[in-house]
XYZ file of C-alpha atoms in Angstrom:
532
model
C 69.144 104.642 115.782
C 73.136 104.593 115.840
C 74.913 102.079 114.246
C 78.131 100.691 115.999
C 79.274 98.346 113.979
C 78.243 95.824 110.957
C 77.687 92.929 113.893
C 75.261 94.851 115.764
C 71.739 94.287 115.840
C 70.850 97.775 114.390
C 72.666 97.362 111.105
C 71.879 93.164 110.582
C 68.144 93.069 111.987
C 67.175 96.611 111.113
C 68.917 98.914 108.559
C 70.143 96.268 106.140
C 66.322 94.540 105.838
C 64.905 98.030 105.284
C 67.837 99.206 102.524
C 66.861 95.974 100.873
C 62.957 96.309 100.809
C 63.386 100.129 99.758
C 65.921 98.886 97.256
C 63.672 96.114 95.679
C 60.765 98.662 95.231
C 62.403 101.171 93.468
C 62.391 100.711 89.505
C 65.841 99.340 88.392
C 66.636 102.372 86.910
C 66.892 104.438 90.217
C 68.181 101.465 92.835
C 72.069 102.847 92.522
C 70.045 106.265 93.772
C 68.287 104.125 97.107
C 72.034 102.438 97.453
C 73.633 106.285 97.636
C 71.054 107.846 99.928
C 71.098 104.639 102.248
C 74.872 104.699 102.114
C 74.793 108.416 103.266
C 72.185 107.893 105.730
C 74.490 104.897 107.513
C 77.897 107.246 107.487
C 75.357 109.881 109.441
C 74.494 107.789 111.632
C 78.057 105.996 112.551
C 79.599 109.519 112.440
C 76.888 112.375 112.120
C 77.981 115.406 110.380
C 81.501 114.583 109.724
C 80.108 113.339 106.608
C 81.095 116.582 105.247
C 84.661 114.888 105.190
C 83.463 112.150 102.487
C 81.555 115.214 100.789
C 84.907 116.827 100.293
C 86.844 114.040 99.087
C 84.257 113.096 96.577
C 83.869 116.404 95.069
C 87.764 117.273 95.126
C 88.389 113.405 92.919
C 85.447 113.836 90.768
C 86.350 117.283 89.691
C 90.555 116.419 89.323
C 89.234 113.227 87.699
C 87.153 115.355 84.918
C 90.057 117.780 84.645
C 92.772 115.349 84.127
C 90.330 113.737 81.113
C 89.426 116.831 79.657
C 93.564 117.360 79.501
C 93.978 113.817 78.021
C 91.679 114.882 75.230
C 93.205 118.461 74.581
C 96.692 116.344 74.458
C 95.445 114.219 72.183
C 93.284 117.039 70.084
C 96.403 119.184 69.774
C 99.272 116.529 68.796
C 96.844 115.047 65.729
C 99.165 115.602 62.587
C 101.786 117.253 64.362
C 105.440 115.901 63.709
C 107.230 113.744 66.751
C 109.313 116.687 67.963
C 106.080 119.135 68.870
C 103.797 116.043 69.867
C 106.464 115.548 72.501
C 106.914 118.605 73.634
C 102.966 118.929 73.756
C 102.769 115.732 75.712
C 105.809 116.380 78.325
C 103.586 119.697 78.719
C 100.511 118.718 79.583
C 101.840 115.155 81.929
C 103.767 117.745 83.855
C 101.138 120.247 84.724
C 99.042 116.734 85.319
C 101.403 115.787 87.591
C 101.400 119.093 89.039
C 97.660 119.054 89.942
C 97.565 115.066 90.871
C 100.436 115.681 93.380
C 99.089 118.620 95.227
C 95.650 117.016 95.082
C 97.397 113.288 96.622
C 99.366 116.141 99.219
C 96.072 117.145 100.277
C 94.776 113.840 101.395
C 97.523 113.151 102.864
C 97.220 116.343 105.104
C 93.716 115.980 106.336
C 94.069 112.227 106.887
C 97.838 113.423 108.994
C 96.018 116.201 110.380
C 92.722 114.596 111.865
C 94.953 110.826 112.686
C 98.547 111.974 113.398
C 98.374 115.063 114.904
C 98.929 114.495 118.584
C 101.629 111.758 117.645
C 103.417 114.394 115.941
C 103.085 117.192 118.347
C 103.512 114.545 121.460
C 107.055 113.366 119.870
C 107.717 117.492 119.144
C 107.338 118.275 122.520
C 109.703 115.116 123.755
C 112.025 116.861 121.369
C 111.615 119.840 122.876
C 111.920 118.515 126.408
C 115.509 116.814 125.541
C 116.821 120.023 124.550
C 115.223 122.032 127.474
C 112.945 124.192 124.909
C 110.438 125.287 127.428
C 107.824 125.485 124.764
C 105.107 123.275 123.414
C 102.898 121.985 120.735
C 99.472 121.780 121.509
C 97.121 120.163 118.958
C 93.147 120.415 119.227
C 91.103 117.711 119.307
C 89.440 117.026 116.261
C 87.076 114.331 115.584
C 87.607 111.788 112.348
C 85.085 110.790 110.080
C 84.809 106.354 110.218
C 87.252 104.496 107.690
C 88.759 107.776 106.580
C 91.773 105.851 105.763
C 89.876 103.307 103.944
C 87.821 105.823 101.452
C 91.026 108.101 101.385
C 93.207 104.823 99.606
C 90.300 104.610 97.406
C 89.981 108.291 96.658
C 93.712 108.217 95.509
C 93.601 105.209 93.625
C 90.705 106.435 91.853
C 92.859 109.703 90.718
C 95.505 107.584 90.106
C 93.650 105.412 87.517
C 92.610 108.145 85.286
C 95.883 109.824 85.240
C 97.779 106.717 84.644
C 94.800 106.213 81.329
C 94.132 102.968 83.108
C 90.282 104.258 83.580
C 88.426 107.356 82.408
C 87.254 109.867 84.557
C 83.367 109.350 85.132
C 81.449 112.549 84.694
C 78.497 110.390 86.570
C 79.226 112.429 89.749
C 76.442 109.694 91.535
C 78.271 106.855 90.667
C 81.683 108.134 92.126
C 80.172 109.029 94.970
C 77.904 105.605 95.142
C 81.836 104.112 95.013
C 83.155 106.473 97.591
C 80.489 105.156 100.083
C 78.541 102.429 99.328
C 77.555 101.443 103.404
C 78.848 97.967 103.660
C 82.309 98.594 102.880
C 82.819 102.372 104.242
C 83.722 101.588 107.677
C 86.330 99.179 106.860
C 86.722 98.167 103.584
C 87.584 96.512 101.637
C 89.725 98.835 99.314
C 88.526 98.812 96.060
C 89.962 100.410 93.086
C 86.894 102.136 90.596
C 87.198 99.202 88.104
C 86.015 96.868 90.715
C 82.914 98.109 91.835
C 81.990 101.217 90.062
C 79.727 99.421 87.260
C 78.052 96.488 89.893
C 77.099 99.229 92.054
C 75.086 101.083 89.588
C 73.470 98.330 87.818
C 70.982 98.172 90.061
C 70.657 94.390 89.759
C 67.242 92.560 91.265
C 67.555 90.663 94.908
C 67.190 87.030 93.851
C 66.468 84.141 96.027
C 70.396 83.277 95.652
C 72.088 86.117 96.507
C 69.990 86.542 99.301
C 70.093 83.587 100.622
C 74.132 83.377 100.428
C 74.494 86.420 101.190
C 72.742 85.843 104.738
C 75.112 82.651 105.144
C 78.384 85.183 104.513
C 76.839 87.370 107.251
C 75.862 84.482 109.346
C 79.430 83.007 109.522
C 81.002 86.378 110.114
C 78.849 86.560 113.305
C 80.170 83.435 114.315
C 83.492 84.676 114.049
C 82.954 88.152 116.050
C 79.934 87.338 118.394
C 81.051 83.573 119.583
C 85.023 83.916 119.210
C 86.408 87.699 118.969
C 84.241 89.368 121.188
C 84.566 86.371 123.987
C 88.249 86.633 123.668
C 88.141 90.672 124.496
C 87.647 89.759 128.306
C 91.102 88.200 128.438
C 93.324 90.185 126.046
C 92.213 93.707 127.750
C 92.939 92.123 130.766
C 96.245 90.510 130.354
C 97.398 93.740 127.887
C 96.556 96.186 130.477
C 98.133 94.859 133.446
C 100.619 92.667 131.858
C 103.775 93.323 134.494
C 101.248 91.098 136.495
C 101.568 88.215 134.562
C 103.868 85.617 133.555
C 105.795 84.534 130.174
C 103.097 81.984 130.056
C 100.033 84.210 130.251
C 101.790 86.382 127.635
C 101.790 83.834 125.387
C 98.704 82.944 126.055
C 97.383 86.633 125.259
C 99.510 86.963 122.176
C 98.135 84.027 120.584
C 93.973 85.403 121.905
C 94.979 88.391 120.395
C 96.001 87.307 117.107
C 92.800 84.921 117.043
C 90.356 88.076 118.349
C 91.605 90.333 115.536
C 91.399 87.515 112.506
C 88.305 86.305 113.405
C 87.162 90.320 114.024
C 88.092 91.432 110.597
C 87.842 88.772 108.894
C 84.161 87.998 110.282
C 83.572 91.549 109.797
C 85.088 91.141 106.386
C 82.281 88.259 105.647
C 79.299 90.566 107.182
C 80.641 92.897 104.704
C 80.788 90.625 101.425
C 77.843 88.821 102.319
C 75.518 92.232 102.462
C 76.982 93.573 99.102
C 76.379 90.168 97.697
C 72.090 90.364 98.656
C 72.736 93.347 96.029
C 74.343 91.414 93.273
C 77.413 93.327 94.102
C 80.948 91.065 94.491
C 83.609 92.914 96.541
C 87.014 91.680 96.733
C 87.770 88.911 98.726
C 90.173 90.289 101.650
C 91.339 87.064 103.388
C 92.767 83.634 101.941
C 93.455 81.659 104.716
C 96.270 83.138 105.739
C 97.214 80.956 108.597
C 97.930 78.200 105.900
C 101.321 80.456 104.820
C 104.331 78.890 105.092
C 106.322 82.601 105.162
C 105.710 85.966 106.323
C 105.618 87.359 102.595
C 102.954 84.502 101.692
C 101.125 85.807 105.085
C 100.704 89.339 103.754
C 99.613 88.006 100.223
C 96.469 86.338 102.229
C 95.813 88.367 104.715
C 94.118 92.050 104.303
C 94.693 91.563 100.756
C 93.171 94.826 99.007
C 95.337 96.718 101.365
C 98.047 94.952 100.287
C 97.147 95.648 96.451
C 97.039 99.080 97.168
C 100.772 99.716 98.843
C 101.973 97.189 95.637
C 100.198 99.236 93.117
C 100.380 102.291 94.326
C 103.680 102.355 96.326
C 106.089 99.463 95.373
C 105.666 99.666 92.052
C 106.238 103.612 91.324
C 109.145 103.527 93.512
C 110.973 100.076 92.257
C 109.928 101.435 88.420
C 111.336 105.323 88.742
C 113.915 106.321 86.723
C 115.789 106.479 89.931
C 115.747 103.053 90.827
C 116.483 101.346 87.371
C 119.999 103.393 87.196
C 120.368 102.048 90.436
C 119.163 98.517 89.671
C 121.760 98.532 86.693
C 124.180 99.751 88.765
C 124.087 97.188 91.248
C 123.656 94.554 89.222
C 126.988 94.886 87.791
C 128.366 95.564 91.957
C 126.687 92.538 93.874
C 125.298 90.165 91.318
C 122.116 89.720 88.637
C 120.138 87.974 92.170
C 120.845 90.568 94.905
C 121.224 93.207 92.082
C 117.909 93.989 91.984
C 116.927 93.270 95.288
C 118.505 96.338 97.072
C 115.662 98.146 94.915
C 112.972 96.107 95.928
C 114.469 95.999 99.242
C 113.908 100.264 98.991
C 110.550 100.374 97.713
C 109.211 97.610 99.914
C 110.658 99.683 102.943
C 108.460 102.150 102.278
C 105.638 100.251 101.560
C 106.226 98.738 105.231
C 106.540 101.931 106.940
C 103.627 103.502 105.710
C 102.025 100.375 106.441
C 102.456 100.656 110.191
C 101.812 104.674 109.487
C 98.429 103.504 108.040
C 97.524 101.307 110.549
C 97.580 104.006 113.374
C 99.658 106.692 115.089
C 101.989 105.122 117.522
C 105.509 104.148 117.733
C 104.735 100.618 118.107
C 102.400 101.259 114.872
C 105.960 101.772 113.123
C 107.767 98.972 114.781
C 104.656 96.610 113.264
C 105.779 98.032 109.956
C 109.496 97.367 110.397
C 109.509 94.260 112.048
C 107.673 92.809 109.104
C 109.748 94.413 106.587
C 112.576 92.813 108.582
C 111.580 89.176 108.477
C 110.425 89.532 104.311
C 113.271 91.372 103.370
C 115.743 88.611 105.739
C 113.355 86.367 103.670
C 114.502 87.444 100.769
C 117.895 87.390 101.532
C 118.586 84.038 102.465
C 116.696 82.342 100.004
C 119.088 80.699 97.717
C 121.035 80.188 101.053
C 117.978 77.714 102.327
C 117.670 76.508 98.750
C 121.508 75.036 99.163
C 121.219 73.825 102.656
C 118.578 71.873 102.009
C 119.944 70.291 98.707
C 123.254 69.685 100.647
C 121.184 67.749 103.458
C 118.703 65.844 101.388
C 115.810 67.701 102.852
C 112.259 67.537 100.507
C 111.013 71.177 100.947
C 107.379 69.448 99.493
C 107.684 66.776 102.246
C 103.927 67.868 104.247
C 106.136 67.742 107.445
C 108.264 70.362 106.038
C 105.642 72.685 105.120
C 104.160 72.144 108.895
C 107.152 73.015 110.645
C 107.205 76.399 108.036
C 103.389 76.824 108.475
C 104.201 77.110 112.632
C 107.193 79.252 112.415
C 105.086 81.850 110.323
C 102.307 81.625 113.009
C 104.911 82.325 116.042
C 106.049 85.299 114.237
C 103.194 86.780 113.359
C 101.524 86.317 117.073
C 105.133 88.177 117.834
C 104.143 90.611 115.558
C 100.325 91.219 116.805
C 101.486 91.767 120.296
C 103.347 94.483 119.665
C 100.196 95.655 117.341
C 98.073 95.561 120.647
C 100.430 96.207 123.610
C 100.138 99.498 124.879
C 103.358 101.551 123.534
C 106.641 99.906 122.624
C 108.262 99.318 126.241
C 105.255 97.133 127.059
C 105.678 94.964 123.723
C 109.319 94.296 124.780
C 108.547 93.435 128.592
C 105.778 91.067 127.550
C 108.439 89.375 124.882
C 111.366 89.246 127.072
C 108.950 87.757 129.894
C 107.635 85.201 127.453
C 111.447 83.660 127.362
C 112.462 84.844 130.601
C 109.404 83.574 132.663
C 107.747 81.152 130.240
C 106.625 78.540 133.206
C 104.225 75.428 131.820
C 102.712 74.930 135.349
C 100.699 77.867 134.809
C 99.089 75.785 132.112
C 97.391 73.668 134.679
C 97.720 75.753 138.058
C 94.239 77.319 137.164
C 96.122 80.885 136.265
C 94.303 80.199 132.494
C 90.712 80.470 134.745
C 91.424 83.856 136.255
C 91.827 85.870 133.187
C 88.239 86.670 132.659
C 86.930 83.394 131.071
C 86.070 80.083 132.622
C 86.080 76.755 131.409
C 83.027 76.747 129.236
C 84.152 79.603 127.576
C 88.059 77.797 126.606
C 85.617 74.783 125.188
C 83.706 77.202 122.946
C 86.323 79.000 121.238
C 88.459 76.046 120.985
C 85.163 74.329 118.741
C 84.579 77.467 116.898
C 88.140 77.583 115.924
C 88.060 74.368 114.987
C 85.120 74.605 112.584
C 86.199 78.002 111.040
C 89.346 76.050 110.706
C 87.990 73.043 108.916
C 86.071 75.505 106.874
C 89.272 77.007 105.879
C 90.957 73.199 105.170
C 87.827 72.763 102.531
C 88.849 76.166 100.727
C 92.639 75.362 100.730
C 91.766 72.590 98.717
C 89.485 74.488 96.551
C 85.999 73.733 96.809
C 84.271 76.395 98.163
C 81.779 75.313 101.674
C 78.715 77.552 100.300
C 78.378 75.278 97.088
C 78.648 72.155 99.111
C 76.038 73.100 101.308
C 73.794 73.714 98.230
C 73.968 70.793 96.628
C 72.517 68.695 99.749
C 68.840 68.487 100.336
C 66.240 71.209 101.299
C 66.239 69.843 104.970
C 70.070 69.457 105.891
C 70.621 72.518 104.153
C 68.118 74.415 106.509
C 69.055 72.094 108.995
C 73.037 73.519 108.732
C 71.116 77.283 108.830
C 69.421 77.137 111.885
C 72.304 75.030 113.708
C 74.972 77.555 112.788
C 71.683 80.715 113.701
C 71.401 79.043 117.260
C 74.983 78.339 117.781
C 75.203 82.106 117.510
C 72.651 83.052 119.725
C 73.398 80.539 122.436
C 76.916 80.733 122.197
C 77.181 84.772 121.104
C 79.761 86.813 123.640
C 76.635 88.910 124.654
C 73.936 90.111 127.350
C 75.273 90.650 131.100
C 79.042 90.507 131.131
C 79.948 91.137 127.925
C 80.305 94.768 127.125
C 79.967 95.184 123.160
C 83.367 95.192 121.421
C 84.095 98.412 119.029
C 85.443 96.970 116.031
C 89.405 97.233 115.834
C 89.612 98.296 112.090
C 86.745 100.776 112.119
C 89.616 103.683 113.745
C 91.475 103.068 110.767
């Protein structure tokens, strides 16, 4: 048996059922055990023996982690009763050969995950160099094969190294329950990133499979199939289609695949997202949420805040904040607060720090000039965001406009949405020239006859299949109305009787197999975040 991805038949129908039986029989005291050999037995079979990568990462944090502690304590041993002088001199000591260790450690990472990713980016744009100054010779870069989510469990392996040097946890010398957190199966392949204070304890509990988790736990999975099987995967047809030979298309029809895009990949990791949650939850075990209906933002910055949210935590904690708090930036900070003002004073700081939270954002998300352009064209509309807020604040004083007026935040709502589709097509075109040929056709040949001309009909889906994902959309997007307003759709559902309750299960089970992107036709859909 290989497993493909967390929608497939494999991991929902077969390997999750039988994790859970031989979890449930084993005595409470040995289930994080069952939870650690099934999660190692799942990265085998997604990616075989590059387990050995995980291996390595696990070992090299658990063994800095139990260094780093063991120096906190010798610190701490050796400056008892000493005067302030020597305890700082003891301290600057030992937090610089810390530092020492955690960098080089952080530097390694960073290598393998630039050396099994980035590679042939690196050595493709060497060799353009190299080409432009007619230098005859060339890089040439194996190919090596990466582990799945080794950018995921490489976030959390820093974070986690992170923690216990910053004191804000303590190195575990349970080498089982790091590893449990390096790998627990339903998060591996794509997250979502979770620092060691989230999960670390849950997962090695061992808590008992009750009737409620289980039960909403199978509704989180069941949506999440809804998403991928009935909407994402249907949608494939047309964006590989239109992406691939877009110089055949229209404005129109680039529009059109912009926006099928942008629903394909939401409803893909966000589904996948839900498969994810809702298996951990069957295990008592509450992940992070990752999405908050993000197509409710009324700005770009709000956007980010919603959507892929742990990843967004991560570059905050772990990137904004060391580089807007350096000793650096705050003499700069003062500095320019006395130059341009006590508002845009400190923004050129942010402004730094969240430029290089942006570019390694695009970095993270793959290797690819139009990777980087992802990055940069959303640092450009926050950071322009930014800029011109007090500006907005006076206009709309000066002309009477109600920023709370519903309207208002509509109109804000659909600008956000039009640059973000903007954004995604660039995310999925393929290379940077086709991103700007498919937005310079989309105002240069934008033609609404093709709406009705029956072009929509030749792009891989008919009819039927328009009606299907428009009422799928519709319901995930009622769904995501009820949440907005903060009562959560699960509890609902539970409070109604036994037989509209089961009634909702096996409409929403049968919706999915009818209506599932599947069978002849349909070849299955890798998921897009799984490469990451």
């Amino acid at each position: 048996m290989g497993i493909e991805s967390y929608c497939s038949i494999d991991y929902c129908a077969i390997f999750l059922p039988i994790v859970g039986i031989i979890y449930s029989i084993t005595p409470k005291k040995y289930r994080w055990l069952s939870l650690l050999l099934s999660s190692y037995v799942f990265f085998c079979l997604v990616s075989g023996q590059l387990i050995a990568y995980l291996l390595f990462t696990t070992v090299c944090i658990y063994l800095t982690g139990i260094w780093l502690s063991s120096q906190n304590d010798k610190c701490s041993a050796m400056i008892s009763g000493c005067d302030s002088s020597n305890r700082k001199k003891i301290t600057d000591t030992i937090i610089k050969k810390q530092k020492i260790v955690i960098t080089l450690v952080i530097l390694l990472h960073i290598f393998l995950l630039a050396l099994l990713k980035y590679s042939k980016f690196f050595a493709g744009n060497i060799n353009d160099l190299f080409s432009l100054l007619h230098i005859k010779s060339r890089v040439t870069v194996p190919q090596i094969a990466a582990p799945i989510g080794i950018s995921f469990y490489s976030l959390q392996a820093i974070s986690y190294i992170s923690d216990v040097y910053t004191k804000k946890i303590r190195a575990d010398k349970n080498f089982g329950r790091v590893a449990l957190y390096m790998s627990f199966f339903p998060q591996i392949m794509e997250g979502p990133i979770c620092r060691y204070s989230d999960t670390a304890q849950q997962l090695f509990k061992g808590e008992t499979i009750t009737y409620t988790n289980l039960t909403q736990g199978i509704q989180r999975i069941l949506f999440g199939l809804l998403k991928k099987l009935v909407v994402a995967d249907r949608l494939n047809t047309l964006v590989k289609l239109v992406f691939t030979d877009f110089n055949n298309y229209n404005g129109t029809v680039a529009a059109l695949a912009a926006v099928c895009y942008t629903c394909q990949l939401y409803m893909e990791f966000s589904g996948t997202m839900d498969i994810v949650i809702g298996s951990a939850e069957i295990f008592a075990v509450k992940l992070p949420e990752n999405f908050s209906q993000p197509f409710f933002s009324k700005t770009i910055s709000e956007f980010w805040q919603r959507w892929h949210i742990t990843l967004g935590i991560w570059f905050k904690t772990y990137i904004y904040f060391p580089v807007s708090l350096s000793p650096f930036s705050k003499r700069l900070t003062k500095k320019a607060r006395k130059k341009i003002g006590k508002f845009y004073g400190p923004m050129l700081v942010s402004t730094i720090a969240l430029f290089c939270v942006w570019f390694c954002n695009g970095m993270w998300h793959g290797s690819g000039w139009r990777y980087i352009f992802f990055g940069m064209y959303h640092f450009t509309l926050i950071t322009i965001g930014n800029l011109i807020k007090p500006v907005v604040k006076k206009s709309n004083q000066a002309l009477k406009i109600n920023a709370s007026l519903p309207l208002y935040k509509f109109m804000q709502i659909v600008r956000t949405t039009i640059l973000v589709c903007i954004g995604e097509m660039f995310f999925r075109a393929n290379g940077l020239r086709a991103g700007f040929v498919m937005l310079k056709k989309i105002f240069t040949e934008f033609s609404l006859q093709t709406i009705s001309d029956g072009t929509f009909l030749d792009l891989g889906l008919d009819l039927q299949d328009y009606i299907i994902v428009l009422i799928t959309v519709a319901i995930v997007f009622a769904i995501g109305i009820i949440k907005e307003k903060g009562y959560s759709p699960r509890i609902l559902i539970s409070q109604k009787s036994l037989p509209v309750r089961w009634t909702i299960y096996f409409a929403l089970i049968f919706y999915i197999i009818i209506f599932g992107a599947y069978g002849t036709g349909y070849v299955p859909v890798d998921p897009i975040y799984a490469d990451f």
